Amino acid sequence: MMGEKSKRTITVSSSLVQNKRYAYAIVWPFIFLIMLALSCQQKKQPPINPVLKVQELGQLVTAQYTLSKIVKASDDQTWYKIGDRKIIMSCEASLKAGVDLQRITAKDVTVKDSTISLQLPPAQLFSVSIPPDRIQVRYSDVGLLRDAFSAAEREQLLAQAEVQIRQLADSLGILQTAQTNAVVFLQSLLQQSGYKDVEVSFIK
Amino acid sequence: MRRVKNIMIIVLVLLAGWWVVSRLPSFPSLGNLFKPKKVAIDSTPVLLEEIKPLAQLVTISAYDELVADSTVPTTIGERLTSLLNPFKFDKVYTEKKLVVIGKSMAHVGIDLEKMTNRSIQVTGDSIHIYLPPAEVLDVIVNPSGTEIFLEQGHWDPAAVEAVKQKIQLLAVQRVKERGLLQQSEAKARSVFTQFFTAAGFKKVGIDFKDTRLM
């Protein structure tokens, strides 16, 4: 009797071990796949800006520069695509600069009889704009096996041009022009207000 | 049982190997191998076309995200081209669709160039200024803020331009609907009052009127 009992116990325990092995064989790949999926998960998208964000300003815009640029690109770097694509576009950009009047405080203004001295903050670039009606496709060459440049692709190329224009903005001297024009405008405004001498300088 | 176990081990080893290899920075992944290369523009110079003096007081900047679309029936020629071209596997559309999401920046303020000699009246330590009414000075929809959400069929640049201009018009409409012109005038009043108070005037009065019409 005892011998039979022990035999049964051994059979039960061996079947338990077998079941355990089956369980491991099924569970482990699942755990691995879940870990893999988690590791491949994309980063959370940044929250979208609230629509219609309003900001109050006090920008005195005094200079506008209009620039033109040729946007040239060749799509011949993807090894498995047969045939090239080339495009030349032209665009115009409008840059605006001026001084922030909100940054002027009472301590920046000195009045003595009919003379006023004004200290302004340095000029800033306020905006770069590429108006849609100032963009033109000048030339396009598309291989037989390729699709023409799509609207999305053209926008991507123009976005690169926008970055190049922003990087060049400082070297164009727009800030200096904005400061000169701001002086002229404020002198005229304050002379109309009754001041005979108007001195305008910029905080460095 | 042993066979199943061996298969499992092989699968696990392959997956682990793929995972390790895909994380090595110098090892090109299969996805990257077939990823189309980004088309980069050449570095070209800019030509300065015009320098213009301005006198604008921007008091409100309104950022918005707007959607505009356009639908045009495809021509028989376009349908035949996509149907008969053996190298392209485009669907044959009966109509073309373009949906654009544009980030717009509207600048609202006062065009100070419209001021005349009659715009400023001084009496002792009091000043009264007539400013031109607020207007939308600029609506910027740049390529970096433009997303082509849906592009069905081929769209020429003029058609894309028309959709982007729709976004600009929508932005102007939204500015007016939200009362931002009035808000801009209130802010201009505050900026000018602060400026002329700092300039020594005890009393500053501001009205919005186009003095060219007076």
CSV table of C-alpha atoms in Angstrom, one decimal:
chain,number,residue,atom,x,y,z
A,1,MET,CA,0.0,0.0,0.0
A,2,MET,CA,2.7,2.4,1.1
A,3,GLY,CA,4.7,1.6,-2.1
A,4,GLU,CA,1.7,2.4,-4.3
A,5,LYS,CA,1.1,5.6,-2.5
A,6,SER,CA,4.7,6.7,-2.9
A,7,LYS,CA,4.6,5.8,-6.6
A,8,ARG,CA,1.5,7.9,-7.1
A,9,THR,CA,3.1,10.8,-5.2
A,10,ILE,CA,6.2,10.6,-7.5
A,11,THR,CA,3.9,10.5,-10.7
A,12,VAL,CA,1.9,13.5,-9.4
A,13,SER,CA,5.0,15.5,-8.6
A,14,SER,CA,6.6,14.6,-11.9
A,15,SER,CA,3.5,15.8,-13.7
A,16,LEU,CA,3.6,19.0,-11.6
A,17,VAL,CA,7.1,19.6,-12.7
A,18,GLN,CA,6.1,19.0,-16.4
A,19,ASN,CA,3.2,21.5,-16.0
A,20,LYS,CA,5.6,24.0,-14.5
A,21,ARG,CA,7.9,23.6,-17.4
A,22,TYR,CA,5.0,24.2,-19.8
A,23,ALA,CA,4.0,27.2,-17.9
A,24,TYR,CA,7.5,28.7,-18.0
A,25,ALA,CA,7.8,27.9,-21.7
A,26,ILE,CA,4.6,29.9,-22.3
A,27,VAL,CA,4.9,32.7,-19.7
A,28,TRP,CA,8.5,33.7,-20.3
A,29,PRO,CA,8.2,34.6,-24.0
A,30,PHE,CA,5.1,36.6,-23.1
A,31,ILE,CA,7.0,38.6,-20.4
A,32,PHE,CA,9.8,39.2,-22.9
A,33,LEU,CA,7.4,40.4,-25.6
A,34,ILE,CA,5.7,42.8,-23.1
A,35,MET,CA,9.1,44.1,-22.0
A,36,LEU,CA,10.0,44.6,-25.7
A,37,ALA,CA,6.8,46.4,-26.4
A,38,LEU,CA,7.3,48.7,-23.4
A,39,SER,CA,10.9,49.5,-24.5
A,40,CYS,CA,9.7,50.3,-28.0
A,41,GLN,CA,7.0,52.6,-26.8
A,42,GLN,CA,7.2,56.1,-28.2
A,43,LYS,CA,7.9,59.1,-25.9
A,44,LYS,CA,4.8,61.0,-24.8
A,45,GLN,CA,3.9,63.8,-27.2
A,46,PRO,CA,4.3,67.3,-25.8
A,47,PRO,CA,0.9,68.9,-25.0
A,48,ILE,CA,-0.5,70.9,-27.9
A,49,ASN,CA,-0.5,74.6,-27.4
A,50,PRO,CA,-3.9,76.0,-26.5
A,51,VAL,CA,-5.7,77.4,-29.5
A,52,LEU,CA,-5.8,81.2,-29.6
A,53,LYS,CA,-3.2,82.2,-27.2
A,54,VAL,CA,-3.3,86.0,-26.7
A,55,GLN,CA,-0.3,88.0,-25.5
A,56,GLU,CA,-0.3,91.7,-24.7
A,57,LEU,CA,2.7,93.6,-26.0
A,58,GLY,CA,4.1,97.1,-26.5
A,59,GLN,CA,6.3,96.6,-29.5
A,60,LEU,CA,7.2,99.7,-31.6
A,61,VAL,CA,8.1,98.2,-35.0
A,62,THR,CA,10.3,100.6,-36.9
A,63,ALA,CA,12.1,98.6,-39.6
A,64,GLN,CA,11.0,96.1,-42.2
A,65,TYR,CA,13.5,94.2,-44.5
A,66,THR,CA,12.2,92.3,-47.5
A,67,LEU,CA,14.6,89.5,-48.6
A,68,SER,CA,14.4,87.1,-51.4
A,69,LYS,CA,16.0,83.6,-51.4
A,70,ILE,CA,16.4,80.8,-53.9
A,71,VAL,CA,15.5,77.4,-52.4
A,72,LYS,CA,17.3,74.6,-54.3
A,73,ALA,CA,17.1,70.9,-53.6
A,74,SER,CA,18.0,67.6,-55.2
A,75,ASP,CA,16.4,64.3,-54.1
A,76,ASP,CA,19.0,61.8,-55.1
A,77,GLN,CA,20.3,60.3,-51.8
A,78,THR,CA,17.9,57.4,-51.3
A,79,TRP,CA,19.7,54.4,-52.7
A,80,TYR,CA,16.6,52.3,-53.6
A,81,LYS,CA,14.8,55.0,-55.5
A,82,ILE,CA,15.4,55.0,-59.2
A,83,GLY,CA,15.7,58.4,-60.8
A,84,ASP,CA,16.3,61.9,-59.3
A,85,ARG,CA,14.1,64.8,-58.5
A,86,LYS,CA,15.2,68.4,-58.5
A,87,ILE,CA,13.3,71.6,-57.5
A,88,ILE,CA,14.1,75.3,-57.5
A,89,MET,CA,11.7,77.6,-55.6
A,90,SER,CA,12.0,81.3,-54.8
A,91,CYS,CA,10.5,82.9,-51.8
A,92,GLU,CA,10.4,86.3,-50.2
A,93,ALA,CA,10.7,86.9,-46.5
A,94,SER,CA,9.7,89.9,-44.4
A,95,LEU,CA,11.6,90.7,-41.3
A,96,LYS,CA,10.3,93.2,-38.7
A,97,ALA,CA,12.3,94.8,-35.9
A,98,GLY,CA,11.9,97.5,-33.4
A,99,VAL,CA,12.0,98.4,-29.7
A,100,ASP,CA,9.9,97.2,-26.8
A,101,LEU,CA,8.2,100.3,-25.3
A,102,GLN,CA,6.9,98.3,-22.4
A,103,ARG,CA,10.4,98.1,-21.0
A,104,ILE,CA,10.7,101.9,-20.6
A,105,THR,CA,10.2,103.0,-17.0
A,106,ALA,CA,10.2,106.4,-15.4
A,107,LYS,CA,13.9,106.1,-14.5
A,108,ASP,CA,14.8,105.9,-18.3
A,109,VAL,CA,13.3,109.3,-18.9
A,110,THR,CA,14.9,112.6,-17.8
A,111,VAL,CA,13.1,115.9,-18.3
A,112,LYS,CA,14.9,119.3,-17.9
A,113,ASP,CA,13.1,122.4,-19.1
A,114,SER,CA,12.3,121.7,-22.7
A,115,THR,CA,14.9,118.9,-23.1
A,116,ILE,CA,14.0,115.3,-22.7
A,117,SER,CA,16.5,112.4,-22.5
A,118,LEU,CA,15.2,108.9,-23.2
A,119,GLN,CA,17.0,105.6,-22.8
A,120,LEU,CA,15.5,102.8,-24.9
A,121,PRO,CA,16.1,99.1,-24.7
A,122,PRO,CA,18.1,97.6,-27.6
A,123,ALA,CA,16.3,96.8,-30.8
A,124,GLN,CA,14.9,93.3,-31.2
A,125,LEU,CA,13.8,91.1,-34.2
A,126,PHE,CA,10.1,90.7,-33.7
A,127,SER,CA,9.0,88.6,-36.6
A,128,VAL,CA,10.0,86.6,-39.7
A,129,SER,CA,7.3,86.0,-42.2
A,130,ILE,CA,7.2,84.1,-45.5
A,131,PRO,CA,3.9,85.1,-47.1
A,132,PRO,CA,2.3,82.3,-49.0
A,133,ASP,CA,1.7,84.5,-52.1
A,134,ARG,CA,5.5,85.2,-52.3
A,135,ILE,CA,6.5,81.5,-52.9
A,136,GLN,CA,7.0,80.3,-56.4
A,137,VAL,CA,8.2,77.1,-58.0
A,138,ARG,CA,10.7,78.2,-60.7
A,139,TYR,CA,11.8,74.8,-61.9
A,140,SER,CA,11.1,71.2,-61.3
A,141,ASP,CA,12.6,68.0,-62.9
A,142,VAL,CA,11.2,64.7,-61.9
A,143,GLY,CA,12.4,61.3,-63.1
A,144,LEU,CA,10.1,58.9,-64.9
A,145,LEU,CA,9.9,56.5,-61.9
A,146,ARG,CA,9.4,59.3,-59.3
A,147,ASP,CA,6.5,61.3,-58.0
A,148,ALA,CA,6.5,65.0,-58.2
A,149,PHE,CA,7.3,67.0,-55.1
A,150,SER,CA,4.2,67.0,-52.9
A,151,ALA,CA,2.8,70.0,-51.1
A,152,ALA,CA,4.1,68.6,-47.8
A,153,GLU,CA,7.6,68.1,-49.2
A,154,ARG,CA,7.7,71.6,-50.6
A,155,GLU,CA,6.6,73.0,-47.2
A,156,GLN,CA,9.5,71.0,-45.6
A,157,LEU,CA,12.0,72.5,-48.0
A,158,LEU,CA,10.6,76.0,-47.3
A,159,ALA,CA,10.8,75.4,-43.6
A,160,GLN,CA,14.5,74.7,-44.0
A,161,ALA,CA,14.8,78.0,-45.9
A,162,GLU,CA,13.0,79.8,-43.0
A,163,VAL,CA,15.6,78.5,-40.6
A,164,GLN,CA,18.5,79.7,-42.8
A,165,ILE,CA,16.8,83.2,-43.0
A,166,ARG,CA,16.4,83.4,-39.2
A,167,GLN,CA,20.1,82.5,-38.8
A,168,LEU,CA,21.1,85.2,-41.2
A,169,ALA,CA,18.8,87.9,-39.7
A,170,ASP,CA,21.3,89.4,-37.3
A,171,SER,CA,24.1,89.8,-39.9
A,172,LEU,CA,21.8,91.9,-42.1
A,173,GLY,CA,21.9,95.0,-39.9
A,174,ILE,CA,18.2,95.2,-39.3
A,175,LEU,CA,18.6,95.9,-35.6
A,176,GLN,CA,20.8,98.9,-36.3
A,177,THR,CA,18.3,100.3,-38.8
A,178,ALA,CA,15.4,99.6,-36.3
A,179,GLN,CA,17.3,101.7,-33.7
A,180,THR,CA,18.0,104.6,-36.1
A,181,ASN,CA,14.3,104.6,-37.2
A,182,ALA,CA,13.1,104.4,-33.6
A,183,VAL,CA,15.2,107.5,-32.7
A,184,VAL,CA,13.7,109.4,-35.7
A,185,PHE,CA,10.1,108.4,-34.8
A,186,LEU,CA,10.4,109.2,-31.1
A,187,GLN,CA,12.1,112.5,-31.7
A,188,SER,CA,9.3,113.6,-34.0
A,189,LEU,CA,6.6,112.4,-31.6
A,190,LEU,CA,8.2,114.2,-28.6
A,191,GLN,CA,8.9,117.4,-30.6
A,192,GLN,CA,5.2,117.4,-31.5
A,193,SER,CA,4.5,117.1,-27.8
A,194,GLY,CA,6.3,120.3,-27.1
A,195,TYR,CA,9.9,119.3,-26.4
A,196,LYS,CA,12.6,121.3,-28.3
A,197,ASP,CA,15.5,119.0,-27.7
A,198,VAL,CA,15.1,115.2,-27.6
A,199,GLU,CA,18.0,113.0,-26.8
A,200,VAL,CA,17.6,109.3,-27.4
A,201,SER,CA,20.1,106.6,-26.5
A,202,PHE,CA,20.1,102.9,-26.1
A,203,ILE,CA,20.7,100.7,-23.0
A,204,LYS,CA,23.7,98.5,-23.8
B,1,MET,CA,8.2,18.9,-25.2
B,2,ARG,CA,11.9,19.3,-25.7
B,3,ARG,CA,11.3,20.4,-29.3
B,4,VAL,CA,8.9,23.1,-28.2
B,5,LYS,CA,11.4,24.2,-25.6
B,6,ASN,CA,14.2,24.4,-28.2
B,7,ILE,CA,12.0,26.4,-30.5
B,8,MET,CA,11.2,28.8,-27.7
B,9,ILE,CA,14.8,29.2,-26.8
B,10,ILE,CA,15.7,30.0,-30.4
B,11,VAL,CA,12.9,32.5,-30.7
B,12,LEU,CA,14.0,34.1,-27.4
B,13,VAL,CA,17.7,34.3,-28.4
B,14,LEU,CA,16.7,35.8,-31.8
B,15,LEU,CA,14.5,38.4,-30.2
B,16,ALA,CA,17.1,39.3,-27.6
B,17,GLY,CA,19.8,39.5,-30.3
B,18,TRP,CA,17.6,41.8,-32.4
B,19,TRP,CA,16.8,44.0,-29.4
B,20,VAL,CA,20.5,44.4,-28.6
B,21,VAL,CA,21.5,45.1,-32.2
B,22,SER,CA,18.8,47.7,-32.7
B,23,ARG,CA,20.1,49.6,-29.7
B,24,LEU,CA,23.6,49.8,-31.0
B,25,PRO,CA,24.0,53.4,-32.4
B,26,SER,CA,26.5,52.5,-35.1
B,27,PHE,CA,24.7,49.5,-36.4
B,28,PRO,CA,22.1,50.4,-39.1
B,29,SER,CA,18.7,49.0,-38.3
B,30,LEU,CA,16.6,47.5,-41.0
B,31,GLY,CA,14.2,50.3,-40.7
B,32,ASN,CA,16.9,52.9,-41.3
B,33,LEU,CA,18.2,51.0,-44.3
B,34,PHE,CA,14.9,51.6,-46.1
B,35,LYS,CA,14.1,55.0,-44.6
B,36,PRO,CA,14.2,57.6,-47.3
B,37,LYS,CA,16.9,60.2,-46.9
B,38,LYS,CA,15.8,63.7,-45.9
B,39,VAL,CA,16.0,66.1,-48.8
B,40,ALA,CA,18.1,69.0,-47.6
B,41,ILE,CA,18.2,72.4,-49.4
B,42,ASP,CA,21.5,73.9,-50.5
B,43,SER,CA,22.8,76.9,-48.7
B,44,THR,CA,22.1,79.9,-50.9
B,45,PRO,CA,22.6,83.6,-50.2
B,46,VAL,CA,19.7,86.0,-49.5
B,47,LEU,CA,19.1,89.1,-51.5
B,48,LEU,CA,18.0,92.3,-49.7
B,49,GLU,CA,15.2,93.6,-51.8
B,50,GLU,CA,13.8,96.5,-49.7
B,51,ILE,CA,14.4,98.4,-46.5
B,52,LYS,CA,11.2,100.1,-45.3
B,53,PRO,CA,10.9,102.4,-42.2
B,54,LEU,CA,7.7,101.6,-40.2
B,55,ALA,CA,5.9,103.0,-37.3
B,56,GLN,CA,3.6,100.4,-35.9
B,57,LEU,CA,2.7,99.8,-32.3
B,58,VAL,CA,2.0,96.0,-31.9
B,59,THR,CA,-0.1,95.5,-28.8
B,60,ILE,CA,-1.6,92.1,-29.3
B,61,SER,CA,-0.1,88.9,-30.7
B,62,ALA,CA,-2.7,86.2,-31.2
B,63,TYR,CA,-1.5,82.6,-31.8
B,64,ASP,CA,-4.0,80.2,-33.4
B,65,GLU,CA,-4.2,76.9,-35.0
B,66,LEU,CA,-6.6,76.7,-37.9
B,67,VAL,CA,-7.7,74.2,-40.4
B,68,ALA,CA,-8.6,74.9,-44.1
B,69,ASP,CA,-9.3,72.5,-46.9
B,70,SER,CA,-10.0,72.4,-50.6
B,71,THR,CA,-11.7,69.7,-52.7
B,72,VAL,CA,-11.4,69.7,-56.5
B,73,PRO,CA,-12.7,67.1,-59.0
B,74,THR,CA,-9.9,65.3,-60.8
B,75,THR,CA,-9.7,65.8,-64.6
B,76,ILE,CA,-10.0,62.9,-66.9
B,77,GLY,CA,-6.4,63.3,-67.9
B,78,GLU,CA,-5.3,63.0,-64.2
B,79,ARG,CA,-7.4,59.9,-63.8
B,80,LEU,CA,-6.0,58.3,-66.9
B,81,THR,CA,-2.5,59.1,-65.9
B,82,SER,CA,-2.8,57.4,-62.5
B,83,LEU,CA,-4.6,54.5,-64.1
B,84,LEU,CA,-2.3,53.8,-67.0
B,85,ASN,CA,1.1,54.6,-65.5
B,86,PRO,CA,2.7,51.2,-64.9
B,87,PHE,CA,5.3,52.6,-62.6
B,88,LYS,CA,3.0,54.2,-60.2
B,89,PHE,CA,0.4,52.5,-58.1
B,90,ASP,CA,-1.8,55.4,-57.2
B,91,LYS,CA,-5.5,55.1,-56.4
B,92,VAL,CA,-7.7,56.6,-59.0
B,93,TYR,CA,-9.5,59.5,-57.2
B,94,THR,CA,-12.6,61.2,-58.5
B,95,GLU,CA,-11.7,64.2,-56.5
B,96,LYS,CA,-8.5,65.7,-55.0
B,97,LYS,CA,-8.5,66.8,-51.3
B,98,LEU,CA,-6.1,69.0,-49.4
B,99,VAL,CA,-6.4,69.6,-45.7
B,100,VAL,CA,-3.9,72.1,-44.1
B,101,ILE,CA,-3.4,72.8,-40.4
B,102,GLY,CA,-1.7,76.2,-40.1
B,103,LYS,CA,-0.3,77.9,-37.0
B,104,SER,CA,-1.0,81.6,-37.4
B,105,MET,CA,0.3,84.6,-35.6
B,106,ALA,CA,-1.8,87.7,-35.9
B,107,HIS,CA,-0.3,91.0,-34.9
B,108,VAL,CA,-2.9,93.6,-33.9
B,109,GLY,CA,-2.0,97.2,-33.2
B,110,ILE,CA,-1.9,100.8,-34.3
B,111,ASP,CA,-0.4,102.0,-37.5
B,112,LEU,CA,1.3,105.2,-36.2
B,113,GLU,CA,2.2,106.3,-39.7
B,114,LYS,CA,-1.5,107.4,-40.0
B,115,MET,CA,-1.0,110.0,-37.4
B,116,THR,CA,-1.0,113.6,-38.6
B,117,ASN,CA,0.0,117.1,-37.2
B,118,ARG,CA,-3.5,117.2,-35.6
B,119,SER,CA,-3.0,114.0,-33.7
B,120,ILE,CA,-1.3,115.5,-30.7
B,121,GLN,CA,-2.7,118.5,-28.8
B,122,VAL,CA,-0.7,119.9,-25.8
B,123,THR,CA,-2.1,122.3,-23.2
B,124,GLY,CA,0.3,123.1,-20.3
B,125,ASP,CA,1.0,119.8,-18.6
B,126,SER,CA,-1.8,118.0,-20.4
B,127,ILE,CA,-1.6,116.1,-23.6
B,128,HIS,CA,-4.4,114.7,-25.8
B,129,ILE,CA,-3.5,112.1,-28.5
B,130,TYR,CA,-5.7,110.9,-31.3
B,131,LEU,CA,-4.5,107.5,-32.3
B,132,PRO,CA,-5.7,105.7,-35.5
B,133,PRO,CA,-8.1,102.8,-34.7
B,134,ALA,CA,-6.5,99.4,-34.1
B,135,GLU,CA,-6.2,97.0,-37.0
B,136,VAL,CA,-4.7,93.6,-37.9
B,137,LEU,CA,-1.3,94.6,-39.0
B,138,ASP,CA,0.0,91.2,-40.0
B,139,VAL,CA,-1.0,87.5,-40.1
B,140,ILE,CA,2.0,85.2,-40.3
B,141,VAL,CA,1.5,81.6,-41.6
B,142,ASN,CA,5.1,80.3,-42.1
B,143,PRO,CA,6.1,77.0,-43.7
B,144,SER,CA,7.5,75.9,-40.3
B,145,GLY,CA,4.0,76.2,-38.9
B,146,THR,CA,2.2,74.5,-41.8
B,147,GLU,CA,1.2,70.9,-41.6
B,148,ILE,CA,-0.2,69.2,-44.7
B,149,PHE,CA,-2.6,66.9,-42.9
B,150,LEU,CA,-4.1,65.3,-46.0
B,151,GLU,CA,-3.0,65.5,-49.6
B,152,GLN,CA,-5.0,63.4,-52.1
B,153,GLY,CA,-3.8,63.8,-55.7
B,154,HIS,CA,-1.3,66.3,-56.9
B,155,TRP,CA,-1.7,70.0,-55.8
B,156,ASP,CA,0.2,72.8,-57.5
B,157,PRO,CA,1.7,75.6,-55.4
B,158,ALA,CA,-1.0,78.1,-56.4
B,159,ALA,CA,-3.7,75.8,-54.9
B,160,VAL,CA,-1.7,75.4,-51.7
B,161,GLU,CA,-1.3,79.2,-51.5
B,162,ALA,CA,-5.0,79.6,-51.8
B,163,VAL,CA,-5.6,77.3,-48.8
B,164,LYS,CA,-3.0,79.0,-46.7
B,165,GLN,CA,-4.6,82.4,-47.6
B,166,LYS,CA,-7.9,80.9,-46.3
B,167,ILE,CA,-6.1,80.3,-43.0
B,168,GLN,CA,-5.0,83.9,-42.9
B,169,LEU,CA,-8.5,85.1,-43.5
B,170,LEU,CA,-9.8,82.8,-40.8
B,171,ALA,CA,-7.2,84.2,-38.4
B,172,VAL,CA,-8.4,87.8,-39.1
B,173,GLN,CA,-12.0,86.7,-38.6
B,174,ARG,CA,-11.2,85.1,-35.2
B,175,VAL,CA,-9.3,88.2,-34.0
B,176,LYS,CA,-12.3,90.3,-34.8
B,177,GLU,CA,-14.8,87.9,-33.2
B,178,ARG,CA,-12.8,87.7,-30.0
B,179,GLY,CA,-12.8,91.4,-29.6
B,180,LEU,CA,-9.0,91.7,-29.9
B,181,LEU,CA,-9.2,95.0,-31.7
B,182,GLN,CA,-10.8,96.6,-28.7
B,183,GLN,CA,-8.3,94.8,-26.4
B,184,SER,CA,-5.5,96.2,-28.6
B,185,GLU,CA,-6.8,99.7,-28.3
B,186,ALA,CA,-7.0,99.4,-24.5
B,187,LYS,CA,-3.4,98.1,-24.4
B,188,ALA,CA,-2.2,101.0,-26.7
B,189,ARG,CA,-3.9,103.4,-24.4
B,190,SER,CA,-2.0,102.0,-21.4
B,191,VAL,CA,1.4,102.0,-23.3
B,192,PHE,CA,1.0,105.6,-24.4
B,193,THR,CA,-0.3,106.8,-21.0
B,194,GLN,CA,2.7,105.2,-19.3
B,195,PHE,CA,5.1,106.6,-21.9
B,196,PHE,CA,3.8,110.2,-21.7
B,197,THR,CA,3.4,110.1,-17.9
B,198,ALA,CA,7.1,109.1,-17.8
B,199,ALA,CA,7.8,112.0,-20.2
B,200,GLY,CA,6.5,114.5,-17.6
B,201,PHE,CA,2.8,115.0,-18.5
B,202,LYS,CA,0.4,115.1,-15.6
B,203,LYS,CA,-2.7,114.4,-17.6
B,204,VAL,CA,-2.8,112.1,-20.7
B,205,GLY,CA,-5.9,111.7,-22.8
B,206,ILE,CA,-6.2,109.2,-25.6
B,207,ASP,CA,-8.9,108.8,-28.2
B,208,PHE,CA,-9.1,106.6,-31.3
B,209,LYS,CA,-9.8,108.5,-34.4
B,210,ASP,CA,-8.3,108.7,-37.8
B,211,THR,CA,-7.2,112.3,-37.9
B,212,ARG,CA,-6.7,112.2,-41.7
B,213,LEU,CA,-10.5,112.2,-41.9
B,214,MET,CA,-10.9,115.1,-39.5
